[in-house]
């Protein structure tokens, strides 16, 4: 219910003139479901062989292409391609504010709900593998920590979420921070922070 309530809020899209030149549109999906009395969240671990964000824990997603009917459709298609998530089982309940990544993507993020636990299919290219996290610890106050990391020769100070499945940093962590703040009804200005700091994460 709290996830669905987010769908009523206006989405803040990044103005085109604020997005760095050459950035391409992309979309990611944050899929939730209930299992064993707990709410679960799907993450993926990107293959170490990938050029961008190799080995990182992230959400399923990727670039928008011409066959996608919408940004949400792109997020669903990528989730199907990466981990075999059936788009027909996902109900899009909300969209978070726009963000961008250091890999050169202007990203739309969608929150999805599944009425039953999903079945995953391994990506034959080995581009990503599914990881399942308990949502409550991730979205709890105090779950986020600050971290520093190097990316393409630059030092970034960023947010991080940690669990038995690994560590979420960068853009994905920023989306989790926004989601947690909004679900708890706290003031949330992540979109403005991204703009003011020109934070490419």
PDB file of C-alpha atoms in Angstrom:
ATOM      1  CA  UNK A   1       0.000   0.000   0.000  1.00  0.00           C
ATOM      2  CA  UNK A   2       2.824   2.408   0.815  1.00  0.00           C
ATOM      3  CA  UNK A   3       4.491   1.660  -2.507  1.00  0.00           C
ATOM      4  CA  UNK A   4       1.254   2.155  -4.409  1.00  0.00           C
ATOM      5  CA  UNK A   5       0.647   5.475  -2.657  1.00  0.00           C
ATOM      6  CA  UNK A   6       3.816   6.812  -4.257  1.00  0.00           C
ATOM      7  CA  UNK A   7       2.089   6.678  -7.622  1.00  0.00           C
ATOM      8  CA  UNK A   8      -0.051   9.698  -6.738  1.00  0.00           C
ATOM      9  CA  UNK A   9       2.886  12.071  -6.350  1.00  0.00           C
ATOM     10  CA  UNK A  10       4.183  14.144  -9.270  1.00  0.00           C
ATOM     11  CA  UNK A  11       7.398  12.930 -10.838  1.00  0.00           C
ATOM     12  CA  UNK A  12      10.260  15.346 -11.252  1.00  0.00           C
ATOM     13  CA  UNK A  13      11.930  14.844 -14.611  1.00  0.00           C
ATOM     14  CA  UNK A  14      15.336  16.347 -15.257  1.00  0.00           C
ATOM     15  CA  UNK A  15      15.123  19.238 -17.733  1.00  0.00           C
ATOM     16  CA  UNK A  16      16.733  18.302 -21.035  1.00  0.00           C
ATOM     17  CA  UNK A  17      19.080  21.303 -20.889  1.00  0.00           C
ATOM     18  CA  UNK A  18      20.399  20.144 -17.496  1.00  0.00           C
ATOM     19  CA  UNK A  19      21.351  16.659 -18.688  1.00  0.00           C
ATOM     20  CA  UNK A  20      24.959  16.392 -19.856  1.00  0.00           C
ATOM     21  CA  UNK A  21      25.353  16.332 -23.628  1.00  0.00           C
ATOM     22  CA  UNK A  22      25.465  12.877 -25.151  1.00  0.00           C
ATOM     23  CA  UNK A  23      23.617  11.112 -22.332  1.00  0.00           C
ATOM     24  CA  UNK A  24      21.221   8.396 -23.535  1.00  0.00           C
ATOM     25  CA  UNK A  25      17.818   7.548 -22.076  1.00  0.00           C
ATOM     26  CA  UNK A  26      17.666   4.462 -19.892  1.00  0.00           C
ATOM     27  CA  UNK A  27      15.160   2.896 -17.517  1.00  0.00           C
ATOM     28  CA  UNK A  28      15.411   0.667 -14.463  1.00  0.00           C
ATOM     29  CA  UNK A  29      12.902  -1.381 -12.489  1.00  0.00           C
ATOM     30  CA  UNK A  30      12.648  -1.803  -8.720  1.00  0.00           C
ATOM     31  CA  UNK A  31      10.491  -4.959  -8.400  1.00  0.00           C
ATOM     32  CA  UNK A  32       8.913  -5.867  -5.037  1.00  0.00           C
ATOM     33  CA  UNK A  33       6.832  -8.849  -3.910  1.00  0.00           C
ATOM     34  CA  UNK A  34       5.711 -10.572  -0.710  1.00  0.00           C
ATOM     35  CA  UNK A  35       7.206 -13.939   0.206  1.00  0.00           C
ATOM     36  CA  UNK A  36       7.137 -15.809   3.499  1.00  0.00           C
ATOM     37  CA  UNK A  37       5.658 -12.837   5.344  1.00  0.00           C
ATOM     38  CA  UNK A  38       8.391 -10.494   4.115  1.00  0.00           C
ATOM     39  CA  UNK A  39       8.582  -7.997   1.294  1.00  0.00           C
ATOM     40  CA  UNK A  40      11.401  -8.775  -1.109  1.00  0.00           C
ATOM     41  CA  UNK A  41      13.241  -6.620  -3.628  1.00  0.00           C
ATOM     42  CA  UNK A  42      15.055  -7.779  -6.732  1.00  0.00           C
ATOM     43  CA  UNK A  43      18.598  -6.609  -7.344  1.00  0.00           C
ATOM     44  CA  UNK A  44      21.112  -7.823  -9.904  1.00  0.00           C
ATOM     45  CA  UNK A  45      24.853  -8.282  -9.869  1.00  0.00           C
ATOM     46  CA  UNK A  46      26.376  -7.032 -13.085  1.00  0.00           C
ATOM     47  CA  UNK A  47      28.956  -9.271 -14.728  1.00  0.00           C
ATOM     48  CA  UNK A  48      32.610  -8.368 -14.233  1.00  0.00           C
ATOM     49  CA  UNK A  49      33.055  -8.451 -18.013  1.00  0.00           C
ATOM     50  CA  UNK A  50      30.701  -5.519 -18.655  1.00  0.00           C
ATOM     51  CA  UNK A  51      32.184  -2.165 -19.663  1.00  0.00           C
ATOM     52  CA  UNK A  52      30.007   0.009 -17.420  1.00  0.00           C
ATOM     53  CA  UNK A  53      29.562  -0.543 -13.663  1.00  0.00           C
ATOM     54  CA  UNK A  54      31.037  -4.055 -13.883  1.00  0.00           C
ATOM     55  CA  UNK A  55      30.483  -6.205 -10.819  1.00  0.00           C
ATOM     56  CA  UNK A  56      28.162  -3.708  -9.165  1.00  0.00           C
ATOM     57  CA  UNK A  57      24.864  -4.545  -7.490  1.00  0.00           C
ATOM     58  CA  UNK A  58      22.113  -2.634  -9.264  1.00  0.00           C
ATOM     59  CA  UNK A  59      18.517  -2.817 -10.439  1.00  0.00           C
ATOM     60  CA  UNK A  60      17.566  -4.520 -13.689  1.00  0.00           C
ATOM     61  CA  UNK A  61      17.497  -2.030 -16.522  1.00  0.00           C
ATOM     62  CA  UNK A  62      19.280  -0.551 -19.478  1.00  0.00           C
ATOM     63  CA  UNK A  63      19.032   1.682 -22.496  1.00  0.00           C
ATOM     64  CA  UNK A  64      15.751   2.610 -24.123  1.00  0.00           C
ATOM     65  CA  UNK A  65      15.539   1.598 -27.768  1.00  0.00           C
ATOM     66  CA  UNK A  66      13.168   2.144 -30.687  1.00  0.00           C
ATOM     67  CA  UNK A  67      11.036  -0.931 -30.019  1.00  0.00           C
ATOM     68  CA  UNK A  68      10.036   0.269 -26.532  1.00  0.00           C
ATOM     69  CA  UNK A  69       6.563   1.788 -26.355  1.00  0.00           C
ATOM     70  CA  UNK A  70       7.484   3.807 -23.256  1.00  0.00           C
ATOM     71  CA  UNK A  71      10.148   4.252 -20.612  1.00  0.00           C
ATOM     72  CA  UNK A  72       8.295   1.803 -18.379  1.00  0.00           C
ATOM     73  CA  UNK A  73       8.202  -0.717 -21.224  1.00  0.00           C
ATOM     74  CA  UNK A  74      11.960  -0.377 -21.571  1.00  0.00           C
ATOM     75  CA  UNK A  75      12.470  -1.142 -17.868  1.00  0.00           C
ATOM     76  CA  UNK A  76      10.233  -4.222 -18.129  1.00  0.00           C
ATOM     77  CA  UNK A  77      11.976  -5.452 -21.291  1.00  0.00           C
ATOM     78  CA  UNK A  78      15.401  -5.115 -19.713  1.00  0.00           C
ATOM     79  CA  UNK A  79      14.260  -7.005 -16.592  1.00  0.00           C
ATOM     80  CA  UNK A  80      13.019  -9.812 -18.815  1.00  0.00           C
ATOM     81  CA  UNK A  81      16.253  -9.929 -20.791  1.00  0.00           C
ATOM     82  CA  UNK A  82      18.514  -9.789 -17.748  1.00  0.00           C
ATOM     83  CA  UNK A  83      16.824 -12.165 -15.309  1.00  0.00           C
ATOM     84  CA  UNK A  84      13.753 -13.568 -17.095  1.00  0.00           C
ATOM     85  CA  UNK A  85      11.203 -11.512 -15.150  1.00  0.00           C
ATOM     86  CA  UNK A  86       7.820 -11.856 -16.890  1.00  0.00           C
ATOM     87  CA  UNK A  87       6.543  -8.327 -17.701  1.00  0.00           C
ATOM     88  CA  UNK A  88       2.930  -9.505 -17.513  1.00  0.00           C
ATOM     89  CA  UNK A  89       3.390 -10.262 -13.811  1.00  0.00           C
ATOM     90  CA  UNK A  90       4.691  -6.789 -12.945  1.00  0.00           C
ATOM     91  CA  UNK A  91       2.344  -3.951 -12.064  1.00  0.00           C
ATOM     92  CA  UNK A  92       4.026  -0.543 -12.280  1.00  0.00           C
ATOM     93  CA  UNK A  93       2.883   1.341  -9.178  1.00  0.00           C
ATOM     94  CA  UNK A  94       5.116   4.410  -9.127  1.00  0.00           C
ATOM     95  CA  UNK A  95       7.945   6.285 -10.750  1.00  0.00           C
ATOM     96  CA  UNK A  96      10.789   7.907  -8.865  1.00  0.00           C
ATOM     97  CA  UNK A  97      12.428  11.185  -9.822  1.00  0.00           C
ATOM     98  CA  UNK A  98      14.855  11.162 -12.727  1.00  0.00           C
ATOM     99  CA  UNK A  99      18.554  10.612 -12.164  1.00  0.00           C
ATOM    100  CA  UNK A 100      21.676  10.055 -14.204  1.00  0.00           C
ATOM    101  CA  UNK A 101      24.681   7.775 -14.071  1.00  0.00           C
ATOM    102  CA  UNK A 102      28.392   8.151 -14.610  1.00  0.00           C
ATOM    103  CA  UNK A 103      28.120   5.760 -17.543  1.00  0.00           C
ATOM    104  CA  UNK A 104      26.280   8.448 -19.513  1.00  0.00           C
ATOM    105  CA  UNK A 105      22.614   7.579 -18.971  1.00  0.00           C
ATOM    106  CA  UNK A 106      19.614   9.764 -18.149  1.00  0.00           C
ATOM    107  CA  UNK A 107      17.533   7.304 -16.140  1.00  0.00           C
ATOM    108  CA  UNK A 108      13.832   6.859 -15.398  1.00  0.00           C
ATOM    109  CA  UNK A 109      13.200   4.550 -12.414  1.00  0.00           C
ATOM    110  CA  UNK A 110       9.975   2.586 -11.949  1.00  0.00           C
ATOM    111  CA  UNK A 111       8.656   0.751  -8.888  1.00  0.00           C
ATOM    112  CA  UNK A 112       6.897  -2.511  -9.687  1.00  0.00           C
ATOM    113  CA  UNK A 113       4.808  -4.940  -7.643  1.00  0.00           C
ATOM    114  CA  UNK A 114       4.435  -8.680  -8.247  1.00  0.00           C
ATOM    115  CA  UNK A 115       1.503 -10.558  -6.721  1.00  0.00           C
ATOM    116  CA  UNK A 116       3.566 -13.750  -6.401  1.00  0.00           C
ATOM    117  CA  UNK A 117       7.271 -14.573  -6.033  1.00  0.00           C
ATOM    118  CA  UNK A 118       8.914 -14.552  -9.463  1.00  0.00           C
ATOM    119  CA  UNK A 119      10.879 -17.238 -11.223  1.00  0.00           C
ATOM    120  CA  UNK A 120      14.189 -16.118 -12.598  1.00  0.00           C
ATOM    121  CA  UNK A 121      15.976 -17.284 -15.734  1.00  0.00           C
ATOM    122  CA  UNK A 122      19.711 -16.823 -16.032  1.00  0.00           C
ATOM    123  CA  UNK A 123      20.865 -14.395 -18.693  1.00  0.00           C
ATOM    124  CA  UNK A 124      22.589 -16.527 -21.371  1.00  0.00           C
ATOM    125  CA  UNK A 125      25.085 -13.714 -21.935  1.00  0.00           C
ATOM    126  CA  UNK A 126      25.976 -13.756 -18.260  1.00  0.00           C
ATOM    127  CA  UNK A 127      25.350 -10.005 -18.073  1.00  0.00           C
ATOM    128  CA  UNK A 128      23.555 -10.128 -14.730  1.00  0.00           C
ATOM    129  CA  UNK A 129      22.491 -12.539 -12.023  1.00  0.00           C
ATOM    130  CA  UNK A 130      19.486 -12.065  -9.740  1.00  0.00           C
ATOM    131  CA  UNK A 131      19.876 -11.195  -6.068  1.00  0.00           C
ATOM    132  CA  UNK A 132      16.988 -11.052  -3.596  1.00  0.00           C
ATOM    133  CA  UNK A 133      17.023  -8.686  -0.612  1.00  0.00           C
ATOM    134  CA  UNK A 134      14.621  -8.112   2.264  1.00  0.00           C
ATOM    135  CA  UNK A 135      13.096  -4.700   1.640  1.00  0.00           C
ATOM    136  CA  UNK A 136      12.474  -3.611   5.243  1.00  0.00           C
ATOM    137  CA  UNK A 137      16.146  -3.420   6.338  1.00  0.00           C
ATOM    138  CA  UNK A 138      17.045  -1.604   3.116  1.00  0.00           C
ATOM    139  CA  UNK A 139      14.362   1.036   3.536  1.00  0.00           C
ATOM    140  CA  UNK A 140      14.736   1.483   7.299  1.00  0.00           C
ATOM    141  CA  UNK A 141      16.033   4.773   8.756  1.00  0.00           C
ATOM    142  CA  UNK A 142      19.781   4.576   9.251  1.00  0.00           C
ATOM    143  CA  UNK A 143      20.326   1.863   6.653  1.00  0.00           C
ATOM    144  CA  UNK A 144      22.328   4.169   4.400  1.00  0.00           C
ATOM    145  CA  UNK A 145      26.023   4.849   5.002  1.00  0.00           C
ATOM    146  CA  UNK A 146      28.508   7.107   3.239  1.00  0.00           C
ATOM    147  CA  UNK A 147      31.255   5.588   1.146  1.00  0.00           C
ATOM    148  CA  UNK A 148      34.028   6.649  -1.214  1.00  0.00           C
ATOM    149  CA  UNK A 149      34.927   4.902  -4.453  1.00  0.00           C
ATOM    150  CA  UNK A 150      36.839   5.487  -7.655  1.00  0.00           C
ATOM    151  CA  UNK A 151      35.130   5.401 -11.026  1.00  0.00           C
ATOM    152  CA  UNK A 152      36.880   6.209 -14.300  1.00  0.00           C
ATOM    153  CA  UNK A 153      39.679   7.954 -12.492  1.00  0.00           C
ATOM    154  CA  UNK A 154      37.482  10.151 -10.285  1.00  0.00           C
ATOM    155  CA  UNK A 155      36.827   9.905  -6.556  1.00  0.00           C
ATOM    156  CA  UNK A 156      33.148   9.918  -5.545  1.00  0.00           C
ATOM    157  CA  UNK A 157      31.583  10.231  -2.091  1.00  0.00           C
ATOM    158  CA  UNK A 158      28.307   8.424  -2.257  1.00  0.00           C
ATOM    159  CA  UNK A 159      25.595   6.607  -0.386  1.00  0.00           C
ATOM    160  CA  UNK A 160      25.724   2.862   0.159  1.00  0.00           C
ATOM    161  CA  UNK A 161      23.437   0.089   1.379  1.00  0.00           C
ATOM    162  CA  UNK A 162      24.958  -3.202   2.504  1.00  0.00           C
ATOM    163  CA  UNK A 163      23.612  -6.694   3.059  1.00  0.00           C
ATOM    164  CA  UNK A 164      24.446 -10.372   2.666  1.00  0.00           C
ATOM    165  CA  UNK A 165      23.874  -9.923  -1.082  1.00  0.00           C
ATOM    166  CA  UNK A 166      26.595  -7.273  -1.388  1.00  0.00           C
ATOM    167  CA  UNK A 167      26.710  -3.473  -1.521  1.00  0.00           C
ATOM    168  CA  UNK A 168      24.555  -1.014  -3.459  1.00  0.00           C
ATOM    169  CA  UNK A 169      26.333   2.232  -4.343  1.00  0.00           C
ATOM    170  CA  UNK A 170      26.012   5.069  -6.828  1.00  0.00           C
ATOM    171  CA  UNK A 171      22.804   5.768  -8.659  1.00  0.00           C
ATOM    172  CA  UNK A 172      21.065   2.637  -7.361  1.00  0.00           C
ATOM    173  CA  UNK A 173      21.773   3.630  -3.762  1.00  0.00           C
ATOM    174  CA  UNK A 174      20.510   7.132  -4.453  1.00  0.00           C
ATOM    175  CA  UNK A 175      17.240   5.669  -5.743  1.00  0.00           C
ATOM    176  CA  UNK A 176      16.912   3.506  -2.610  1.00  0.00           C
ATOM    177  CA  UNK A 177      17.523   6.567  -0.461  1.00  0.00           C
ATOM    178  CA  UNK A 178      14.784   8.457  -2.284  1.00  0.00           C
ATOM    179  CA  UNK A 179      12.372   5.534  -2.055  1.00  0.00           C
ATOM    180  CA  UNK A 180      12.938   5.072   1.675  1.00  0.00           C
ATOM    181  CA  UNK A 181      12.458   8.768   2.413  1.00  0.00           C
ATOM    182  CA  UNK A 182       9.243   8.928   0.422  1.00  0.00           C
ATOM    183  CA  UNK A 183       7.799   5.763   1.963  1.00  0.00           C
ATOM    184  CA  UNK A 184       8.491   7.096   5.462  1.00  0.00           C
ATOM    185  CA  UNK A 185       6.894  10.431   4.597  1.00  0.00           C
ATOM    186  CA  UNK A 186      10.117  12.347   5.177  1.00  0.00           C
ATOM    187  CA  UNK A 187      11.067  15.484   3.235  1.00  0.00           C
ATOM    188  CA  UNK A 188      12.773  14.325   0.063  1.00  0.00           C
ATOM    189  CA  UNK A 189      14.745  16.531  -2.260  1.00  0.00           C
ATOM    190  CA  UNK A 190      16.908  13.995  -4.073  1.00  0.00           C
ATOM    191  CA  UNK A 191      16.023  15.409  -7.495  1.00  0.00           C
ATOM    192  CA  UNK A 192      17.111  18.890  -6.426  1.00  0.00           C
ATOM    193  CA  UNK A 193      20.273  17.495  -4.855  1.00  0.00           C
ATOM    194  CA  UNK A 194      21.073  15.771  -8.154  1.00  0.00           C
ATOM    195  CA  UNK A 195      20.593  19.036  -9.995  1.00  0.00           C
ATOM    196  CA  UNK A 196      22.333  21.340  -7.528  1.00  0.00           C
ATOM    197  CA  UNK A 197      25.375  19.126  -7.172  1.00  0.00           C
ATOM    198  CA  UNK A 198      25.304  18.055 -10.806  1.00  0.00           C
ATOM    199  CA  UNK A 199      25.692  14.693  -9.128  1.00  0.00           C
ATOM    200  CA  UNK A 200      26.474  12.085 -11.738  1.00  0.00           C
ATOM    201  CA  UNK A 201      26.425   8.872  -9.703  1.00  0.00           C
TER     202      UNK A 201
END
